[in-house]
Amino acid sequence: EVNAGQGYNGLGYLDPLILYASPLKQGGLSSDKSGLSTQIQKASGRRALPAGQSPTQETIQRISRLQQQELFQEAESLARQLTVQFPRHMFGWHALSQVLSQTGRAKEGLEPLFKAIALRPAESALYSDLCAALLSLRLLEESELSARRALRLDPHNVLAWNHLGNVFRQQKRISGAEACYRRAIKEKPDYWAVYSNLGNVCAEQLRVDESMASYRKVLDPQPDNFEVF
């Protein structure tokens, strides 16, 4: 089991994040809370591994559809095939990490995610996914660092803003969480999950009118959405 207070130094399976880190100029971390930025700086000369052959668009779309349909066993099998057939292409590793996370195996999904990062160290979406995985393991400081890196690479990454808001909320940094959610809404006004999160933050501060206004943004177009609260 992973304890909430553990950092990278206590988790051998997280070492690849440092090993595969991208150069600071491509989204490096400004914070040195965990000592990670110093370690990453030492690896800042590393470049992305050269890409090999690519899977077909049809295969990529098929895995995406399987995930959307929650046919995770089939999606996992196909993703694993891609990691064997195209080991130097990011997609198979990324898809595998997503499926593992979607099926409650976030810790197991870290290794393929790190391999995807090795292949595409400047891909914002990978660090956004890493943030979510680490958050599910209650590694809040490391999750925050990953979200910040994602946003350095792409300030318009809606998922990263939402994930960072979730990290701040877990850390009881409520004003920071609210600011992140509002930025996510600015980037994608129809992203209902963010309105739900914003509503929860407002509710926790007893700002009932603002909370209900956020919930209505979700419930008006989706009256049967019971995941709001």
mmCIF file of C-alpha atoms in Angstrom:
data_model
loop_
_atom_site.group_PDB
_atom_site.id
_atom_site.type_symbol
_atom_site.label_atom_id
_atom_site.label_comp_id
_atom_site.label_asym_id
_atom_site.label_seq_id
_atom_site.Cartn_x
_atom_site.Cartn_y
_atom_site.Cartn_z
ATOM 1 C CA GLU A 1 0.000 0.000 0.000
ATOM 2 C CA VAL A 2 1.135 3.550 -0.693
ATOM 3 C CA ASN A 3 0.968 6.026 2.162
ATOM 4 C CA ALA A 4 -0.158 9.568 1.498
ATOM 5 C CA GLY A 5 2.990 11.017 2.999
ATOM 6 C CA GLN A 6 5.447 9.007 0.923
ATOM 7 C CA GLY A 7 7.394 10.806 -1.758
ATOM 8 C CA TYR A 8 9.505 9.704 -4.684
ATOM 9 C CA ASN A 9 12.457 8.703 -2.554
ATOM 10 C CA GLY A 10 10.381 6.019 -0.853
ATOM 11 C CA LEU A 11 8.920 4.535 -4.010
ATOM 12 C CA GLY A 12 11.266 2.672 -6.286
ATOM 13 C CA TYR A 13 8.679 2.353 -9.035
ATOM 14 C CA LEU A 14 8.576 6.150 -9.371
ATOM 15 C CA ASP A 15 12.279 6.447 -10.195
ATOM 16 C CA PRO A 16 11.564 6.339 -13.958
ATOM 17 C CA LEU A 17 9.830 9.714 -13.708
ATOM 18 C CA ILE A 18 13.186 11.254 -12.873
ATOM 19 C CA LEU A 19 15.004 9.093 -15.399
ATOM 20 C CA TYR A 20 12.587 10.005 -18.195
ATOM 21 C CA ALA A 21 12.093 13.666 -17.272
ATOM 22 C CA SER A 22 12.065 16.238 -20.037
ATOM 23 C CA PRO A 23 14.337 19.282 -20.169
ATOM 24 C CA LEU A 24 13.278 22.190 -18.006
ATOM 25 C CA LYS A 25 12.958 24.398 -21.060
ATOM 26 C CA GLN A 26 10.256 22.005 -22.300
ATOM 27 C CA GLY A 27 8.088 22.346 -19.224
ATOM 28 C CA GLY A 28 10.418 21.993 -16.262
ATOM 29 C CA LEU A 29 9.286 22.428 -12.700
ATOM 30 C CA SER A 30 9.790 25.643 -10.778
ATOM 31 C CA SER A 31 9.071 24.128 -7.369
ATOM 32 C CA ASP A 32 11.766 22.351 -5.354
ATOM 33 C CA LYS A 33 9.510 21.134 -2.562
ATOM 34 C CA SER A 34 10.379 17.475 -2.982
ATOM 35 C CA GLY A 35 13.873 17.859 -4.424
ATOM 36 C CA LEU A 36 12.565 16.629 -7.753
ATOM 37 C CA SER A 37 13.478 19.714 -9.731
ATOM 38 C CA THR A 38 17.151 19.307 -8.790
ATOM 39 C CA GLN A 39 17.140 15.668 -9.849
ATOM 40 C CA ILE A 40 15.279 16.447 -13.052
ATOM 41 C CA GLN A 41 17.746 19.217 -13.858
ATOM 42 C CA LYS A 42 20.533 16.644 -13.833
ATOM 43 C CA ALA A 43 18.629 14.736 -16.511
ATOM 44 C CA SER A 44 17.732 17.844 -18.495
ATOM 45 C CA GLY A 45 20.052 16.900 -21.326
ATOM 46 C CA ARG A 46 17.978 13.868 -22.202
ATOM 47 C CA ARG A 47 16.027 13.888 -25.426
ATOM 48 C CA ALA A 48 12.978 11.976 -26.513
ATOM 49 C CA LEU A 49 13.701 8.485 -27.738
ATOM 50 C CA PRO A 50 13.420 8.191 -31.514
ATOM 51 C CA ALA A 51 9.990 7.084 -32.674
ATOM 52 C CA GLY A 52 9.621 3.903 -34.667
ATOM 53 C CA GLN A 53 6.812 2.724 -36.885
ATOM 54 C CA SER A 54 3.303 3.806 -36.009
ATOM 55 C CA PRO A 55 0.052 1.896 -35.481
ATOM 56 C CA THR A 56 -2.680 2.639 -37.983
ATOM 57 C CA GLN A 57 -5.273 5.321 -37.319
ATOM 58 C CA GLU A 58 -7.913 2.612 -37.497
ATOM 59 C CA THR A 59 -6.268 0.748 -34.605
ATOM 60 C CA ILE A 60 -5.871 3.929 -32.573
ATOM 61 C CA GLN A 61 -9.528 4.802 -33.078
ATOM 62 C CA ARG A 62 -10.573 1.258 -32.219
ATOM 63 C CA ILE A 63 -8.847 1.382 -28.830
ATOM 64 C CA SER A 64 -10.407 4.770 -28.124
ATOM 65 C CA ARG A 65 -13.862 3.397 -28.940
ATOM 66 C CA LEU A 66 -13.316 0.366 -26.720
ATOM 67 C CA GLN A 67 -12.399 2.647 -23.840
ATOM 68 C CA GLN A 68 -15.466 4.808 -24.415
ATOM 69 C CA GLN A 69 -17.640 1.684 -24.481
ATOM 70 C CA GLU A 70 -15.944 0.472 -21.273
ATOM 71 C CA LEU A 71 -14.759 -2.702 -22.992
ATOM 72 C CA PHE A 72 -11.588 -2.504 -20.986
ATOM 73 C CA GLN A 73 -10.411 -6.099 -21.246
ATOM 74 C CA GLU A 74 -10.387 -5.941 -25.035
ATOM 75 C CA ALA A 75 -8.831 -2.474 -24.992
ATOM 76 C CA GLU A 76 -6.078 -3.649 -22.665
ATOM 77 C CA SER A 77 -5.311 -6.666 -24.821
ATOM 78 C CA LEU A 78 -5.041 -4.532 -27.943
ATOM 79 C CA ALA A 79 -2.935 -1.895 -26.181
ATOM 80 C CA ARG A 80 -0.513 -4.557 -24.965
ATOM 81 C CA GLN A 81 -0.203 -5.853 -28.520
ATOM 82 C CA LEU A 82 0.742 -2.363 -29.674
ATOM 83 C CA THR A 83 3.479 -2.068 -27.039
ATOM 84 C CA VAL A 84 5.031 -5.215 -28.515
ATOM 85 C CA GLN A 85 4.522 -4.333 -32.173
ATOM 86 C CA PHE A 86 5.433 -0.643 -31.811
ATOM 87 C CA PRO A 87 7.545 -0.329 -28.647
ATOM 88 C CA ARG A 88 8.909 3.072 -29.673
ATOM 89 C CA HIS A 89 5.535 4.629 -30.340
ATOM 90 C CA MET A 90 3.855 6.484 -27.494
ATOM 91 C CA PHE A 91 0.246 5.506 -28.153
ATOM 92 C CA GLY A 92 0.313 1.871 -27.069
ATOM 93 C CA TRP A 93 2.010 2.671 -23.760
ATOM 94 C CA HIS A 94 -0.280 5.626 -23.111
ATOM 95 C CA ALA A 95 -3.425 3.639 -23.935
ATOM 96 C CA LEU A 96 -2.305 0.791 -21.691
ATOM 97 C CA SER A 97 -1.698 3.161 -18.784
ATOM 98 C CA GLN A 98 -5.138 4.699 -19.289
ATOM 99 C CA VAL A 99 -6.908 1.335 -19.323
ATOM 100 C CA LEU A 100 -5.079 0.200 -16.200
ATOM 101 C CA SER A 101 -6.063 3.412 -14.450
ATOM 102 C CA GLN A 102 -9.667 3.096 -15.621
ATOM 103 C CA THR A 103 -9.841 -0.393 -14.112
ATOM 104 C CA GLY A 104 -8.516 0.625 -10.717
ATOM 105 C CA ARG A 105 -4.874 -0.276 -11.328
ATOM 106 C CA ALA A 106 -3.309 3.177 -11.298
ATOM 107 C CA LYS A 107 -0.116 1.972 -9.629
ATOM 108 C CA GLU A 108 0.389 -0.708 -12.287
ATOM 109 C CA GLY A 109 -0.310 1.893 -14.958
ATOM 110 C CA LEU A 110 2.611 4.077 -13.924
ATOM 111 C CA GLU A 111 5.268 1.987 -15.668
ATOM 112 C CA PRO A 112 3.723 2.171 -19.161
ATOM 113 C CA LEU A 113 2.995 5.854 -18.561
ATOM 114 C CA PHE A 114 6.651 6.504 -17.802
ATOM 115 C CA LYS A 115 7.600 4.709 -21.009
ATOM 116 C CA ALA A 116 5.207 6.953 -22.933
ATOM 117 C CA ILE A 117 6.847 9.980 -21.296
ATOM 118 C CA ALA A 118 10.260 8.676 -22.359
ATOM 119 C CA LEU A 119 9.059 8.669 -25.947
ATOM 120 C CA ARG A 120 7.239 12.017 -25.801
ATOM 121 C CA PRO A 121 8.697 14.036 -22.899
ATOM 122 C CA ALA A 122 7.041 17.270 -24.047
ATOM 123 C CA GLU A 123 3.499 15.852 -24.307
ATOM 124 C CA SER A 124 1.299 17.759 -21.850
ATOM 125 C CA ALA A 125 -1.451 15.105 -21.790
ATOM 126 C CA LEU A 126 0.952 12.512 -20.389
ATOM 127 C CA TYR A 127 1.781 14.641 -17.355
ATOM 128 C CA SER A 128 -1.908 15.384 -16.883
ATOM 129 C CA ASP A 129 -2.591 11.642 -16.735
ATOM 130 C CA LEU A 130 0.355 11.208 -14.394
ATOM 131 C CA CYS A 131 -1.130 13.850 -12.108
ATOM 132 C CA ALA A 132 -4.432 11.973 -11.967
ATOM 133 C CA ALA A 133 -2.708 8.638 -11.295
ATOM 134 C CA LEU A 134 -0.571 10.034 -8.490
ATOM 135 C CA LEU A 135 -3.588 11.785 -6.999
ATOM 136 C CA SER A 136 -5.453 8.475 -6.896
ATOM 137 C CA LEU A 137 -2.478 7.077 -4.953
ATOM 138 C CA ARG A 138 -2.676 10.072 -2.582
ATOM 139 C CA LEU A 139 0.747 11.355 -3.617
ATOM 140 C CA LEU A 140 -0.380 14.955 -3.489
ATOM 141 C CA GLU A 141 2.925 16.807 -3.782
ATOM 142 C CA GLU A 142 4.072 14.706 -6.726
ATOM 143 C CA SER A 143 0.668 15.027 -8.332
ATOM 144 C CA GLU A 144 0.867 18.812 -8.076
ATOM 145 C CA LEU A 145 4.307 18.836 -9.681
ATOM 146 C CA SER A 146 3.024 16.731 -12.572
ATOM 147 C CA ALA A 147 0.049 19.027 -13.134
ATOM 148 C CA ARG A 148 2.298 22.088 -13.130
ATOM 149 C CA ARG A 149 4.539 20.472 -15.712
ATOM 150 C CA ALA A 150 1.535 19.665 -17.903
ATOM 151 C CA LEU A 151 0.467 23.315 -17.717
ATOM 152 C CA ARG A 152 3.946 24.576 -18.497
ATOM 153 C CA LEU A 153 3.797 22.528 -21.676
ATOM 154 C CA ASP A 154 0.219 23.538 -22.492
ATOM 155 C CA PRO A 155 -1.483 26.302 -20.466
ATOM 156 C CA HIS A 156 -4.789 25.388 -22.146
ATOM 157 C CA ASN A 157 -4.803 21.793 -20.871
ATOM 158 C CA VAL A 158 -8.270 21.630 -19.314
ATOM 159 C CA LEU A 159 -7.744 18.273 -17.614
ATOM 160 C CA ALA A 160 -4.555 19.511 -15.973
ATOM 161 C CA TRP A 161 -6.351 22.580 -14.565
ATOM 162 C CA ASN A 162 -9.112 20.340 -13.229
ATOM 163 C CA HIS A 163 -6.651 17.831 -11.748
ATOM 164 C CA LEU A 164 -4.615 20.607 -10.134
ATOM 165 C CA GLY A 165 -7.829 21.949 -8.622
ATOM 166 C CA ASN A 166 -8.522 18.482 -7.218
ATOM 167 C CA VAL A 167 -5.022 18.366 -5.718
ATOM 168 C CA PHE A 168 -5.492 21.764 -4.089
ATOM 169 C CA ARG A 169 -8.867 20.702 -2.732
ATOM 170 C CA GLN A 170 -7.304 17.617 -1.139
ATOM 171 C CA GLN A 171 -4.651 19.876 0.363
ATOM 172 C CA LYS A 172 -7.355 22.211 1.727
ATOM 173 C CA ARG A 173 -6.072 25.032 -0.503
ATOM 174 C CA ILE A 174 -9.606 26.033 -1.379
ATOM 175 C CA SER A 175 -8.932 29.375 -3.065
ATOM 176 C CA GLY A 176 -6.355 27.707 -5.305
ATOM 177 C CA ALA A 177 -8.769 24.919 -6.170
ATOM 178 C CA GLU A 178 -11.482 27.397 -7.086
ATOM 179 C CA ALA A 179 -9.090 29.393 -9.270
ATOM 180 C CA CYS A 180 -8.077 26.229 -11.135
ATOM 181 C CA TYR A 181 -11.672 25.171 -11.726
ATOM 182 C CA ARG A 182 -12.600 28.609 -13.013
ATOM 183 C CA ARG A 183 -9.624 28.580 -15.371
ATOM 184 C CA ALA A 184 -10.695 25.150 -16.657
ATOM 185 C CA ILE A 185 -14.196 26.497 -17.292
ATOM 186 C CA LYS A 186 -12.716 29.451 -19.149
ATOM 187 C CA GLU A 187 -10.819 27.035 -21.384
ATOM 188 C CA LYS A 188 -13.782 24.672 -21.911
ATOM 189 C CA PRO A 189 -17.150 26.143 -20.877
ATOM 190 C CA ASP A 190 -19.042 22.899 -21.554
ATOM 191 C CA TYR A 191 -16.886 20.629 -19.361
ATOM 192 C CA TRP A 192 -19.505 19.525 -16.825
ATOM 193 C CA ALA A 193 -17.133 17.804 -14.391
ATOM 194 C CA VAL A 194 -15.454 21.110 -13.603
ATOM 195 C CA TYR A 195 -18.776 22.779 -12.816
ATOM 196 C CA SER A 196 -19.503 19.915 -10.431
ATOM 197 C CA ASN A 197 -16.138 20.373 -8.715
ATOM 198 C CA LEU A 198 -16.618 24.134 -8.515
ATOM 199 C CA GLY A 199 -20.071 23.608 -7.042
ATOM 200 C CA ASN A 200 -18.622 21.320 -4.386
ATOM 201 C CA VAL A 201 -15.968 23.867 -3.448
ATOM 202 C CA CYS A 202 -18.563 26.617 -3.131
ATOM 203 C CA ALA A 203 -20.808 24.321 -1.080
ATOM 204 C CA GLU A 204 -17.966 23.585 1.325
ATOM 205 C CA GLN A 205 -17.700 27.337 1.936
ATOM 206 C CA LEU A 206 -21.484 27.637 2.417
ATOM 207 C CA ARG A 207 -21.796 29.761 -0.732
ATOM 208 C CA VAL A 208 -25.097 28.134 -1.558
ATOM 209 C CA ASP A 209 -26.222 30.363 -4.430
ATOM 210 C CA GLU A 210 -22.923 29.980 -6.289
ATOM 211 C CA SER A 211 -22.898 26.272 -5.609
ATOM 212 C CA MET A 212 -26.394 25.769 -7.018
ATOM 213 C CA ALA A 213 -25.555 27.917 -10.057
ATOM 214 C CA SER A 214 -22.644 25.602 -10.826
ATOM 215 C CA TYR A 215 -24.726 22.468 -10.344
ATOM 216 C CA ARG A 216 -27.417 23.858 -12.642
ATOM 217 C CA LYS A 217 -24.815 24.224 -15.396
ATOM 218 C CA VAL A 218 -24.582 20.443 -15.286
ATOM 219 C CA LEU A 219 -28.163 19.482 -14.525
ATOM 220 C CA ASP A 220 -29.937 21.717 -17.040
ATOM 221 C CA PRO A 221 -28.539 19.885 -20.093
ATOM 222 C CA GLN A 222 -28.172 16.564 -18.204
ATOM 223 C CA PRO A 223 -31.060 16.205 -15.736
ATOM 224 C CA ASP A 224 -30.307 12.530 -15.154
ATOM 225 C CA ASN A 225 -26.654 13.087 -14.282
ATOM 226 C CA PHE A 226 -26.410 11.795 -10.714
ATOM 227 C CA GLU A 227 -22.630 12.234 -10.537
ATOM 228 C CA VAL A 228 -22.924 15.957 -9.915
ATOM 229 C CA PHE A 229 -22.995 15.859 -6.129
#
